[in-house]
Amino acid sequence: MKTNWTCALLSSILLAVPLSACGTDSEPAAAGSSPEAAGGKTTVTVSVLNSDAFLQNAERLFEEAHPNIDIEIRAYTVTPASNTRMMNKTPGAEPDNSADIEKFRTGVNTELMSGKGSDLIALEHLPYAKYADKKLLAPLDPWIGKGLNPQEYYTGVFDALKLEGKSYALPVHFKSNLTLGNGPLLDGSGIKVDDASWTWQQMMEMGQSLVQSGAATSIWTGVKQANLLADMVESEYGSLVQGKKAAFNTPQFISLLEMVRGMYGQGLILEQAAMSNDSKDIFRSAELGSATELLTLPQMAYGGKAQIYNTPSDGGGNGGFAFSSDLLFGMNEKSKHKDEAWQFLQFLLSETVQTLPAIGGIPVHKASLDVQLRKTIEQLSSGRLKLRGPNGAAPSTAVSEEQLKEMVALMGKANRYAAGDPNVMKIVKEELAAFVNEGKSVQATASMIQNRVETYLNE
């Protein structure tokens, strides 16, 4: 779940330090078996939308450790070194560089369909399930099984991306899409939230009863209607899109559209963010996308007593958090340098890289998150990192060892990929915008999404 509340809060933070065709399942070959390896350096090409400080540092460190391999990053745009992916992302909306993303999608698609393309490909903006179905991506499981210790990683995020039991994409880092609850208000009302399997309907009904009783002024604040609906689709993507079938023209989805439209119309959900800690809204969305945010965001809402809940879904009951990723790699099935490409991908997942300050997300390596949390606490304590919430309060650095362990363990609940095929989500967002801005009917909107999505899925 990604909304403007997190974005607005981030804008109030003062940073005192820089943020530095057909194929068969592939098997790892013997080391150095690539044709060019014997006569000199092997070049591993990497296609990404952005080349930023994080990737540039990782490239440099890898080449220092592997002088026989040259990493060539092919970027469609360049992110300034002073920025990170965390600061460039616009929560709850399409990124501003949508033209660059479309250029990237077109370029990579053309290369892959012609049997070409880079050895490693950033997949976060691409329909990787379609590529896997067409056997354009290599299954990564043989390398994962030999190269990664599952006890050291948040394997829930790896497993959530599997297709028919196989891994075609690995995230370098991720962001947990959570819901913050008004702890004092909910506790005072005697409400116990069971977020292991709750649905949007249940959340909204709970919130509506609190507003009607006078205990709260609104259910939700700081999110536009089309964005909230899009986030709901992402959180339920696995039940709305299965293989080449879609389930948008159903009573459940139609009911969701009707419910949200009605609640905005009644003022139960507000587009304006409520930033003060004494506000009486019940829920806010939070995208925890770094160690700093994990440590500080819950402290900066509801008087420092925010409750962290799993974002609702279809009620399937897996009890885990939804997540997304801004850096997700797959391997070209046609690559002639699969072993060398895996070496670089494995390096990106190592503690050496996962602890880099410009990683721009939650590390998938558990110990690296612990390191980053401790660095953040030290920077806050020394004054080298200065953070202020919307009411001017600074987060506490009095964090116990037990609390640190709880934060690291919390991210282990990230096990539901809330992103889906970007082309499907583009269709959904276009039709939801028309639903909100043009007043299209609920039935017409559901039918249009259903027809367009199934047409795309079966192309």
CSV table of C-alpha atoms in Angstrom, one decimal:
chain,number,residue,atom,x,y,z
A,1,MET,CA,0.0,0.0,0.0
A,2,LYS,CA,1.5,3.3,-1.1
A,3,THR,CA,-0.1,6.6,-0.4
A,4,ASN,CA,0.7,10.3,0.0
A,5,TRP,CA,0.9,10.1,3.8
A,6,THR,CA,4.3,8.4,3.6
A,7,CYS,CA,5.4,10.8,0.9
A,8,ALA,CA,4.2,13.9,2.9
A,9,LEU,CA,6.0,12.6,5.9
A,10,LEU,CA,9.2,12.1,4.0
A,11,SER,CA,9.1,15.6,2.7
A,12,SER,CA,9.3,16.8,6.3
A,13,ILE,CA,12.5,14.9,7.0
A,14,LEU,CA,15.8,16.8,7.0
A,15,LEU,CA,18.7,14.7,6.0
A,16,ALA,CA,22.1,15.9,7.4
A,17,VAL,CA,24.2,13.2,5.6
A,18,PRO,CA,24.3,12.3,1.9
A,19,LEU,CA,23.0,8.9,0.8
A,20,SER,CA,26.1,7.7,-0.3
A,21,ALA,CA,11.5,-18.7,-28.5
A,22,CYS,CA,12.0,-22.0,-26.6
A,23,GLY,CA,14.6,-23.2,-24.2
A,24,THR,CA,15.2,-25.7,-21.4
A,25,ASP,CA,15.8,-25.4,-17.7
A,26,SER,CA,19.4,-24.1,-17.3
A,27,GLU,CA,22.0,-25.7,-15.1
A,28,PRO,CA,25.1,-24.0,-13.7
A,29,ALA,CA,28.1,-24.7,-15.9
A,30,ALA,CA,31.6,-25.2,-14.6
A,31,ALA,CA,33.4,-22.0,-13.6
A,32,GLY,CA,35.0,-20.2,-16.4
A,33,SER,CA,33.2,-22.1,-19.1
A,34,SER,CA,32.1,-19.0,-21.0
A,35,PRO,CA,33.7,-18.8,-24.5
A,36,GLU,CA,35.5,-15.5,-23.8
A,37,ALA,CA,36.7,-16.4,-20.3
A,38,ALA,CA,39.9,-18.2,-21.3
A,39,GLY,CA,41.2,-15.4,-23.5
A,40,GLY,CA,40.4,-12.4,-21.2
A,41,LYS,CA,37.6,-10.7,-19.5
A,42,THR,CA,34.1,-11.8,-19.8
A,43,THR,CA,31.6,-9.0,-20.2
A,44,VAL,CA,28.2,-9.4,-18.4
A,45,THR,CA,25.6,-6.9,-19.6
A,46,VAL,CA,22.9,-5.6,-17.3
A,47,SER,CA,19.8,-3.8,-18.6
A,48,VAL,CA,18.2,-1.4,-16.1
A,49,LEU,CA,15.9,1.6,-16.2
A,50,ASN,CA,18.1,3.7,-13.9
A,51,SER,CA,21.8,3.5,-13.1
A,52,ASP,CA,22.2,5.1,-9.7
A,53,ALA,CA,24.9,5.3,-7.0
A,54,PHE,CA,23.9,1.9,-5.6
A,55,LEU,CA,24.4,0.0,-8.8
A,56,GLN,CA,27.5,2.0,-9.7
A,57,ASN,CA,29.2,1.2,-6.4
A,58,ALA,CA,28.2,-2.5,-6.6
A,59,GLU,CA,29.7,-2.6,-10.1
A,60,ARG,CA,33.0,-1.1,-8.9
A,61,LEU,CA,33.2,-3.4,-5.9
A,62,PHE,CA,32.4,-6.5,-7.9
A,63,GLU,CA,35.0,-5.8,-10.6
A,64,GLU,CA,37.6,-5.2,-7.9
A,65,ALA,CA,36.9,-8.6,-6.5
A,66,HIS,CA,36.5,-10.3,-9.9
A,67,PRO,CA,39.1,-8.8,-12.3
A,68,ASN,CA,38.3,-11.4,-15.0
A,69,ILE,CA,34.7,-10.1,-15.3
A,70,ASP,CA,33.5,-6.7,-16.7
A,71,ILE,CA,30.1,-5.5,-15.7
A,72,GLU,CA,28.4,-3.3,-18.4
A,73,ILE,CA,25.3,-1.6,-17.0
A,74,ARG,CA,23.0,-0.5,-19.8
A,75,ALA,CA,20.7,2.2,-18.4
A,76,TYR,CA,17.9,4.0,-20.2
A,77,THR,CA,18.0,6.9,-17.7
A,78,VAL,CA,20.6,8.0,-15.2
A,79,THR,CA,19.6,8.8,-11.6
A,80,PRO,CA,21.8,11.5,-10.0
A,81,ALA,CA,24.3,9.9,-7.6
A,82,SER,CA,22.9,12.1,-4.7
A,83,ASN,CA,19.5,10.5,-5.1
A,84,THR,CA,18.2,7.0,-4.3
A,85,ARG,CA,15.3,5.0,-5.6
A,86,MET,CA,13.5,5.6,-2.3
A,87,MET,CA,13.4,9.4,-2.9
A,88,ASN,CA,12.6,9.1,-6.5
A,89,LYS,CA,9.5,6.9,-6.2
A,90,THR,CA,6.1,8.7,-6.0
A,91,PRO,CA,3.9,6.6,-3.7
A,92,GLY,CA,0.5,5.6,-5.0
A,93,ALA,CA,0.9,6.8,-8.5
A,94,GLU,CA,2.7,6.1,-11.8
A,95,PRO,CA,6.3,7.4,-11.7
A,96,ASP,CA,6.9,10.7,-13.5
A,97,ASN,CA,9.3,9.0,-15.9
A,98,SER,CA,6.5,7.0,-17.6
A,99,ALA,CA,7.9,7.8,-21.0
A,100,ASP,CA,11.3,6.4,-20.0
A,101,ILE,CA,9.6,3.3,-18.6
A,102,GLU,CA,7.7,2.7,-21.8
A,103,LYS,CA,10.9,3.1,-23.8
A,104,PHE,CA,12.6,0.6,-21.5
A,105,ARG,CA,9.8,-1.9,-21.9
A,106,THR,CA,9.7,-1.6,-25.7
A,107,GLY,CA,13.5,-1.9,-26.0
A,108,VAL,CA,13.9,-5.0,-23.7
A,109,ASN,CA,10.9,-6.7,-25.2
A,110,THR,CA,12.2,-6.3,-28.8
A,111,GLU,CA,15.6,-7.6,-27.8
A,112,LEU,CA,14.3,-10.6,-25.9
A,113,MET,CA,11.8,-11.6,-28.6
A,114,SER,CA,14.6,-11.5,-31.2
A,115,GLY,CA,16.8,-13.8,-29.1
A,116,LYS,CA,19.1,-11.0,-27.9
A,117,GLY,CA,19.1,-8.8,-24.9
A,118,SER,CA,21.4,-8.4,-21.8
A,119,ASP,CA,22.5,-11.2,-19.6
A,120,LEU,CA,20.7,-9.8,-16.6
A,121,ILE,CA,17.5,-7.7,-16.9
A,122,ALA,CA,15.8,-5.5,-14.3
A,123,LEU,CA,12.2,-6.8,-14.3
A,124,GLU,CA,10.3,-4.5,-11.9
A,125,HIS,CA,8.7,-2.6,-14.8
A,126,LEU,CA,8.3,-5.6,-17.1
A,127,PRO,CA,5.8,-8.5,-17.5
A,128,TYR,CA,8.2,-11.1,-16.2
A,129,ALA,CA,5.5,-13.8,-16.0
A,130,LYS,CA,4.9,-13.5,-19.7
A,131,TYR,CA,8.6,-13.7,-20.5
A,132,ALA,CA,8.9,-16.8,-18.3
A,133,ASP,CA,5.9,-18.4,-20.0
A,134,LYS,CA,7.6,-17.8,-23.4
A,135,LYS,CA,10.9,-19.3,-21.9
A,136,LEU,CA,12.8,-16.1,-22.4
A,137,LEU,CA,14.0,-16.1,-18.8
A,138,ALA,CA,16.2,-18.8,-17.2
A,139,PRO,CA,15.0,-20.5,-14.0
A,140,LEU,CA,17.4,-19.4,-11.2
A,141,ASP,CA,16.7,-22.3,-8.8
A,142,PRO,CA,19.9,-24.3,-9.7
A,143,TRP,CA,22.1,-21.3,-8.8
A,144,ILE,CA,20.0,-20.3,-5.8
A,145,GLY,CA,20.2,-23.8,-4.3
A,146,LYS,CA,24.0,-23.8,-4.6
A,147,GLY,CA,24.8,-20.1,-3.9
A,148,LEU,CA,22.4,-18.8,-1.2
A,149,ASN,CA,21.9,-19.9,2.4
A,150,PRO,CA,18.1,-19.6,2.9
A,151,GLN,CA,18.5,-19.0,6.6
A,152,GLU,CA,20.3,-15.7,5.8
A,153,TYR,CA,17.6,-14.2,3.6
A,154,TYR,CA,13.9,-13.2,3.7
A,155,THR,CA,12.9,-16.1,1.6
A,156,GLY,CA,9.3,-15.1,1.7
A,157,VAL,CA,10.0,-12.4,-0.9
A,158,PHE,CA,11.8,-14.9,-3.1
A,159,ASP,CA,9.0,-17.5,-2.9
A,160,ALA,CA,6.3,-14.9,-3.5
A,161,LEU,CA,7.8,-14.2,-6.9
A,162,LYS,CA,7.9,-17.9,-8.0
A,163,LEU,CA,5.9,-19.0,-11.1
A,164,GLU,CA,4.7,-22.6,-11.0
A,165,GLY,CA,7.3,-23.3,-8.3
A,166,LYS,CA,10.3,-21.8,-10.2
A,167,SER,CA,12.2,-18.6,-9.5
A,168,TYR,CA,12.7,-16.4,-12.5
A,169,ALA,CA,13.1,-13.1,-10.6
A,170,LEU,CA,15.0,-12.1,-7.5
A,171,PRO,CA,14.6,-8.8,-5.7
A,172,VAL,CA,17.7,-7.1,-4.5
A,173,HIS,CA,15.7,-5.1,-2.0
A,174,PHE,CA,12.0,-4.6,-1.2
A,175,LYS,CA,9.4,-2.3,0.4
A,176,SER,CA,6.7,-3.5,2.8
A,177,ASN,CA,3.3,-2.1,2.1
A,178,LEU,CA,1.7,-1.8,5.5
A,179,THR,CA,-1.2,-0.1,7.3
A,180,LEU,CA,-0.7,2.0,10.3
A,181,GLY,CA,-3.5,2.0,12.8
A,182,ASN,CA,-4.5,4.6,15.4
A,183,GLY,CA,-3.4,2.6,18.5
A,184,PRO,CA,-4.9,4.9,21.2
A,185,LEU,CA,-8.3,5.2,19.4
A,186,LEU,CA,-8.6,1.5,18.6
A,187,ASP,CA,-7.5,0.4,22.1
A,188,GLY,CA,-9.9,2.9,23.7
A,189,SER,CA,-12.7,1.5,21.6
A,190,GLY,CA,-11.9,-2.0,22.7
A,191,ILE,CA,-11.4,-3.1,19.1
A,192,LYS,CA,-9.0,-5.9,18.4
A,193,VAL,CA,-7.7,-6.0,14.8
A,194,ASP,CA,-7.1,-9.5,13.4
A,195,ASP,CA,-5.0,-8.5,10.4
A,196,ALA,CA,-3.9,-12.1,9.5
A,197,SER,CA,-6.9,-12.5,7.1
A,198,TRP,CA,-8.9,-9.4,7.1
A,199,THR,CA,-10.5,-8.0,4.0
A,200,TRP,CA,-11.0,-4.4,2.8
A,201,GLN,CA,-14.7,-4.9,3.4
A,202,GLN,CA,-14.0,-5.8,7.1
A,203,MET,CA,-11.6,-2.9,7.6
A,204,MET,CA,-14.0,-0.4,6.1
A,205,GLU,CA,-17.0,-1.7,8.1
A,206,MET,CA,-14.9,-1.4,11.3
A,207,GLY,CA,-13.9,2.1,10.4
A,208,GLN,CA,-17.4,3.2,9.5
A,209,SER,CA,-18.7,2.0,12.9
A,210,LEU,CA,-16.1,4.1,14.7
A,211,VAL,CA,-16.9,7.2,12.7
A,212,GLN,CA,-20.6,6.8,13.2
A,213,SER,CA,-20.1,6.4,17.0
A,214,GLY,CA,-18.1,9.7,17.1
A,215,ALA,CA,-14.9,8.1,18.1
A,216,ALA,CA,-13.2,8.9,14.8
A,217,THR,CA,-13.6,11.6,12.2
A,218,SER,CA,-12.6,9.5,9.2
A,219,ILE,CA,-11.5,6.0,8.3
A,220,TRP,CA,-8.6,6.9,6.0
A,221,THR,CA,-6.9,10.1,5.1
A,222,GLY,CA,-4.3,11.2,2.5
A,223,VAL,CA,-5.1,9.0,-0.5
A,224,LYS,CA,-6.9,9.7,-3.8
A,225,GLN,CA,-9.7,7.5,-4.7
A,226,ALA,CA,-8.2,6.0,-7.9
A,227,ASN,CA,-4.9,5.4,-6.1
A,228,LEU,CA,-6.6,3.6,-3.2
A,229,LEU,CA,-8.5,1.4,-5.6
A,230,ALA,CA,-5.3,0.6,-7.5
A,231,ASP,CA,-3.6,-0.3,-4.3
A,232,MET,CA,-6.5,-2.6,-3.4
A,233,VAL,CA,-6.2,-4.3,-6.8
A,234,GLU,CA,-2.4,-4.8,-6.2
A,235,SER,CA,-3.0,-6.3,-2.8
A,236,GLU,CA,-5.5,-8.8,-4.2
A,237,TYR,CA,-3.7,-9.3,-7.5
A,238,GLY,CA,-3.3,-13.0,-7.0
A,239,SER,CA,-7.0,-13.6,-6.8
A,240,LEU,CA,-8.0,-11.1,-9.5
A,241,VAL,CA,-5.4,-12.4,-12.1
A,242,GLN,CA,-4.6,-16.1,-12.4
A,243,GLY,CA,-2.7,-17.2,-15.4
A,244,LYS,CA,-4.6,-16.0,-18.5
A,245,LYS,CA,-7.9,-15.5,-16.6
A,246,ALA,CA,-9.1,-12.3,-14.9
A,247,ALA,CA,-11.8,-11.9,-12.3
A,248,PHE,CA,-12.7,-8.2,-12.4
A,249,ASN,CA,-16.3,-8.5,-13.7
A,250,THR,CA,-17.4,-10.3,-10.5
A,251,PRO,CA,-19.8,-9.4,-7.6
A,252,GLN,CA,-16.8,-9.1,-5.3
A,253,PHE,CA,-14.9,-6.6,-7.3
A,254,ILE,CA,-18.0,-4.7,-8.2
A,255,SER,CA,-18.9,-4.5,-4.5
A,256,LEU,CA,-15.4,-3.1,-3.8
A,257,LEU,CA,-15.8,-0.3,-6.3
A,258,GLU,CA,-19.3,0.6,-5.0
A,259,MET,CA,-18.0,0.6,-1.4
A,260,VAL,CA,-15.1,2.9,-2.0
A,261,ARG,CA,-17.1,5.3,-4.2
A,262,GLY,CA,-19.7,5.5,-1.5
A,263,MET,CA,-17.3,6.1,1.3
A,264,TYR,CA,-15.5,8.9,-0.5
A,265,GLY,CA,-18.9,10.4,-1.3
A,266,GLN,CA,-19.9,10.3,2.4
A,267,GLY,CA,-16.6,11.8,3.6
A,268,LEU,CA,-15.6,8.7,5.4
A,269,ILE,CA,-12.3,8.6,3.4
A,270,LEU,CA,-10.5,11.9,2.8
A,271,GLU,CA,-8.0,12.7,0.1
A,272,GLN,CA,-6.3,15.3,2.3
A,273,ALA,CA,-3.6,13.9,4.7
A,274,ALA,CA,-4.1,14.3,8.4
A,275,MET,CA,-0.6,15.0,9.6
A,276,SER,CA,-1.1,15.9,13.3
A,277,ASN,CA,-0.6,13.2,15.9
A,278,ASP,CA,-3.9,14.1,17.7
A,279,SER,CA,-6.0,13.5,14.6
A,280,LYS,CA,-8.8,11.0,14.8
A,281,ASP,CA,-8.5,9.2,11.6
A,282,ILE,CA,-8.2,5.4,12.0
A,283,PHE,CA,-5.8,4.1,9.3
A,284,ARG,CA,-3.0,5.4,7.2
A,285,SER,CA,-0.9,3.6,4.6
A,286,ALA,CA,2.8,3.3,5.0
A,287,GLU,CA,5.4,2.0,2.6
A,288,LEU,CA,8.4,1.1,4.7
A,289,GLY,CA,11.2,1.3,2.2
A,290,SER,CA,14.4,1.6,4.2
A,291,ALA,CA,15.9,0.8,7.6
A,292,THR,CA,15.4,4.5,8.5
A,293,GLU,CA,11.6,4.3,7.7
A,294,LEU,CA,11.2,1.0,9.5
A,295,LEU,CA,12.7,2.6,12.6
A,296,THR,CA,11.0,6.0,12.5
A,297,LEU,CA,7.7,6.0,10.6
A,298,PRO,CA,5.7,4.2,13.3
A,299,GLN,CA,7.1,6.7,15.9
A,300,MET,CA,5.8,9.6,13.9
A,301,ALA,CA,2.2,8.7,13.7
A,302,TYR,CA,-0.6,8.7,16.3
A,303,GLY,CA,1.6,10.1,19.1
A,304,GLY,CA,4.2,7.5,18.6
A,305,LYS,CA,1.7,4.7,19.3
A,306,ALA,CA,0.9,3.6,15.8
A,307,GLN,CA,0.0,-0.1,15.3
A,308,ILE,CA,1.5,-1.9,12.3
A,309,TYR,CA,-1.0,-4.0,10.4
A,310,ASN,CA,-0.9,-6.2,7.4
A,311,THR,CA,-2.6,-4.5,4.5
A,312,PRO,CA,-6.0,-6.2,3.8
A,313,SER,CA,-6.3,-8.6,0.8
A,314,ASP,CA,-8.8,-11.1,-0.4
A,315,GLY,CA,-9.1,-12.8,3.0
A,316,GLY,CA,-6.9,-15.7,2.0
A,317,GLY,CA,-5.3,-15.7,5.4
A,318,ASN,CA,-1.6,-16.1,4.8
A,319,GLY,CA,-0.9,-13.6,7.5
A,320,GLY,CA,1.9,-11.9,5.7
A,321,PHE,CA,2.8,-8.4,4.5
A,322,ALA,CA,2.4,-7.2,1.0
A,323,PHE,CA,5.6,-6.0,-0.6
A,324,SER,CA,7.0,-4.4,-3.8
A,325,SER,CA,10.4,-4.0,-5.2
A,326,ASP,CA,12.2,-1.3,-7.2
A,327,LEU,CA,15.0,-3.6,-8.3
A,328,LEU,CA,14.2,-7.1,-9.4
A,329,PHE,CA,16.6,-9.1,-11.6
A,330,GLY,CA,16.1,-12.0,-14.0
A,331,MET,CA,18.5,-13.9,-16.3
A,332,ASN,CA,18.2,-14.0,-20.1
A,333,GLU,CA,17.7,-17.6,-21.2
A,334,LYS,CA,19.8,-16.9,-24.2
A,335,SER,CA,22.7,-15.5,-22.2
A,336,LYS,CA,26.1,-17.1,-23.0
A,337,HIS,CA,27.5,-16.0,-19.6
A,338,LYS,CA,25.0,-17.4,-17.1
A,339,ASP,CA,27.5,-18.4,-14.5
A,340,GLU,CA,29.2,-15.0,-14.5
A,341,ALA,CA,25.8,-13.2,-14.5
A,342,TRP,CA,24.8,-15.2,-11.5
A,343,GLN,CA,28.1,-14.2,-9.7
A,344,PHE,CA,27.1,-10.6,-10.1
A,345,LEU,CA,23.5,-11.2,-9.0
A,346,GLN,CA,24.8,-13.2,-6.0
A,347,PHE,CA,27.1,-10.3,-5.2
A,348,LEU,CA,24.2,-7.9,-5.2
A,349,LEU,CA,22.6,-10.1,-2.6
A,350,SER,CA,25.7,-10.3,-0.4
A,351,GLU,CA,26.2,-8.5,2.8
A,352,THR,CA,28.9,-6.4,1.2
A,353,VAL,CA,26.4,-4.8,-1.1
A,354,GLN,CA,23.2,-5.1,1.0
A,355,THR,CA,24.8,-2.8,3.7
A,356,LEU,CA,25.6,0.0,1.2
A,357,PRO,CA,23.8,3.2,2.4
A,358,ALA,CA,22.3,4.0,-1.0
A,359,ILE,CA,20.5,0.6,-1.4
A,360,GLY,CA,17.1,2.4,-1.4
A,361,GLY,CA,15.0,-0.4,0.1
A,362,ILE,CA,14.8,-3.1,2.8
A,363,PRO,CA,17.7,-5.5,2.3
A,364,VAL,CA,16.7,-9.1,1.5
A,365,HIS,CA,19.7,-10.2,3.6
A,366,LYS,CA,18.6,-10.3,7.2
A,367,ALA,CA,21.9,-9.4,8.9
A,368,SER,CA,22.3,-6.4,6.6
A,369,LEU,CA,19.0,-4.9,7.8
A,370,ASP,CA,20.3,-5.3,11.4
A,371,VAL,CA,23.5,-3.4,10.4
A,372,GLN,CA,21.5,-0.7,8.7
A,373,LEU,CA,19.2,-0.2,11.7
A,374,ARG,CA,22.2,0.1,14.0
A,375,LYS,CA,23.8,2.6,11.6
A,376,THR,CA,20.6,4.7,11.6
A,377,ILE,CA,20.5,4.7,15.4
A,378,GLU,CA,24.1,5.8,15.6
A,379,GLN,CA,23.6,8.6,13.1
A,380,LEU,CA,20.5,9.9,14.9
A,381,SER,CA,22.3,9.8,18.2
A,382,SER,CA,25.3,11.6,16.9
A,383,GLY,CA,23.2,14.2,15.1
A,384,ARG,CA,24.7,13.3,11.7
A,385,LEU,CA,21.2,12.3,10.6
A,386,LYS,CA,18.4,14.6,11.7
A,387,LEU,CA,14.8,13.6,11.3
A,388,ARG,CA,11.7,15.6,12.2
A,389,GLY,CA,8.1,14.4,12.1
A,390,PRO,CA,5.2,16.6,11.0
A,391,ASN,CA,4.8,17.9,14.6
A,392,GLY,CA,8.5,18.6,15.0
A,393,ALA,CA,9.2,15.7,17.2
A,394,ALA,CA,12.3,13.6,16.6
A,395,PRO,CA,12.2,9.8,16.8
A,396,SER,CA,13.6,8.1,19.8
A,397,THR,CA,17.0,6.4,19.6
A,398,ALA,CA,16.3,4.4,22.8
A,399,VAL,CA,15.9,1.2,20.9
A,400,SER,CA,16.6,-2.1,22.8
A,401,GLU,CA,18.2,-5.2,21.4
A,402,GLU,CA,14.8,-6.9,21.7
A,403,GLN,CA,13.2,-4.2,19.6
A,404,LEU,CA,15.9,-4.4,17.0
A,405,LYS,CA,15.3,-8.2,16.8
A,406,GLU,CA,11.5,-7.6,16.4
A,407,MET,CA,12.1,-5.2,13.5
A,408,VAL,CA,14.3,-7.6,11.7
A,409,ALA,CA,11.8,-10.4,12.3
A,410,LEU,CA,8.9,-8.2,11.2
A,411,MET,CA,10.2,-8.0,7.7
A,412,GLY,CA,10.2,-11.8,7.6
A,413,LYS,CA,6.4,-11.5,7.2
A,414,ALA,CA,6.8,-10.0,3.8
A,415,ASN,CA,5.5,-12.8,1.6
A,416,ARG,CA,2.8,-11.4,-0.8
A,417,TYR,CA,4.0,-9.6,-4.0
A,418,ALA,CA,1.7,-6.6,-4.5
A,419,ALA,CA,2.6,-5.4,-7.9
A,420,GLY,CA,1.5,-7.8,-10.7
A,421,ASP,CA,2.0,-7.4,-14.4
A,422,PRO,CA,2.8,-3.7,-15.0
A,423,ASN,CA,0.7,-3.8,-18.3
A,424,VAL,CA,-2.3,-5.2,-16.4
A,425,MET,CA,-1.9,-2.5,-13.7
A,426,LYS,CA,-1.6,0.2,-16.5
A,427,ILE,CA,-5.0,-0.9,-17.8
A,428,VAL,CA,-6.5,-1.0,-14.3
A,429,LYS,CA,-5.2,2.5,-13.5
A,430,GLU,CA,-6.5,4.0,-16.7
A,431,GLU,CA,-10.0,2.6,-16.2
A,432,LEU,CA,-10.1,3.5,-12.5
A,433,ALA,CA,-9.1,7.1,-13.4
A,434,ALA,CA,-12.1,7.2,-15.8
A,435,PHE,CA,-14.3,5.7,-13.1
A,436,VAL,CA,-13.4,8.5,-10.7
A,437,ASN,CA,-12.9,11.4,-13.0
A,438,GLU,CA,-15.6,10.8,-15.6
A,439,GLY,CA,-18.2,9.2,-13.4
A,440,LYS,CA,-18.3,5.9,-15.3
A,441,SER,CA,-20.6,3.3,-13.8
A,442,VAL,CA,-19.3,0.5,-11.6
A,443,GLN,CA,-20.5,-2.2,-14.0
A,444,ALA,CA,-19.1,-0.5,-17.1
A,445,THR,CA,-15.7,0.0,-15.3
A,446,ALA,CA,-15.5,-3.7,-14.1
A,447,SER,CA,-16.5,-5.0,-17.6
A,448,MET,CA,-14.0,-2.8,-19.4
A,449,ILE,CA,-11.1,-3.8,-17.1
A,450,GLN,CA,-12.1,-7.5,-17.5
A,451,ASN,CA,-12.2,-7.3,-21.3
A,452,ARG,CA,-9.0,-5.3,-21.7
A,453,VAL,CA,-7.0,-7.4,-19.2
A,454,GLU,CA,-8.1,-10.8,-20.6
A,455,THR,CA,-7.4,-9.6,-24.1
A,456,TYR,CA,-3.8,-8.6,-23.0
A,457,LEU,CA,-3.2,-11.8,-21.1
A,458,ASN,CA,-4.2,-14.0,-24.1
A,459,GLU,CA,-2.1,-12.1,-26.6
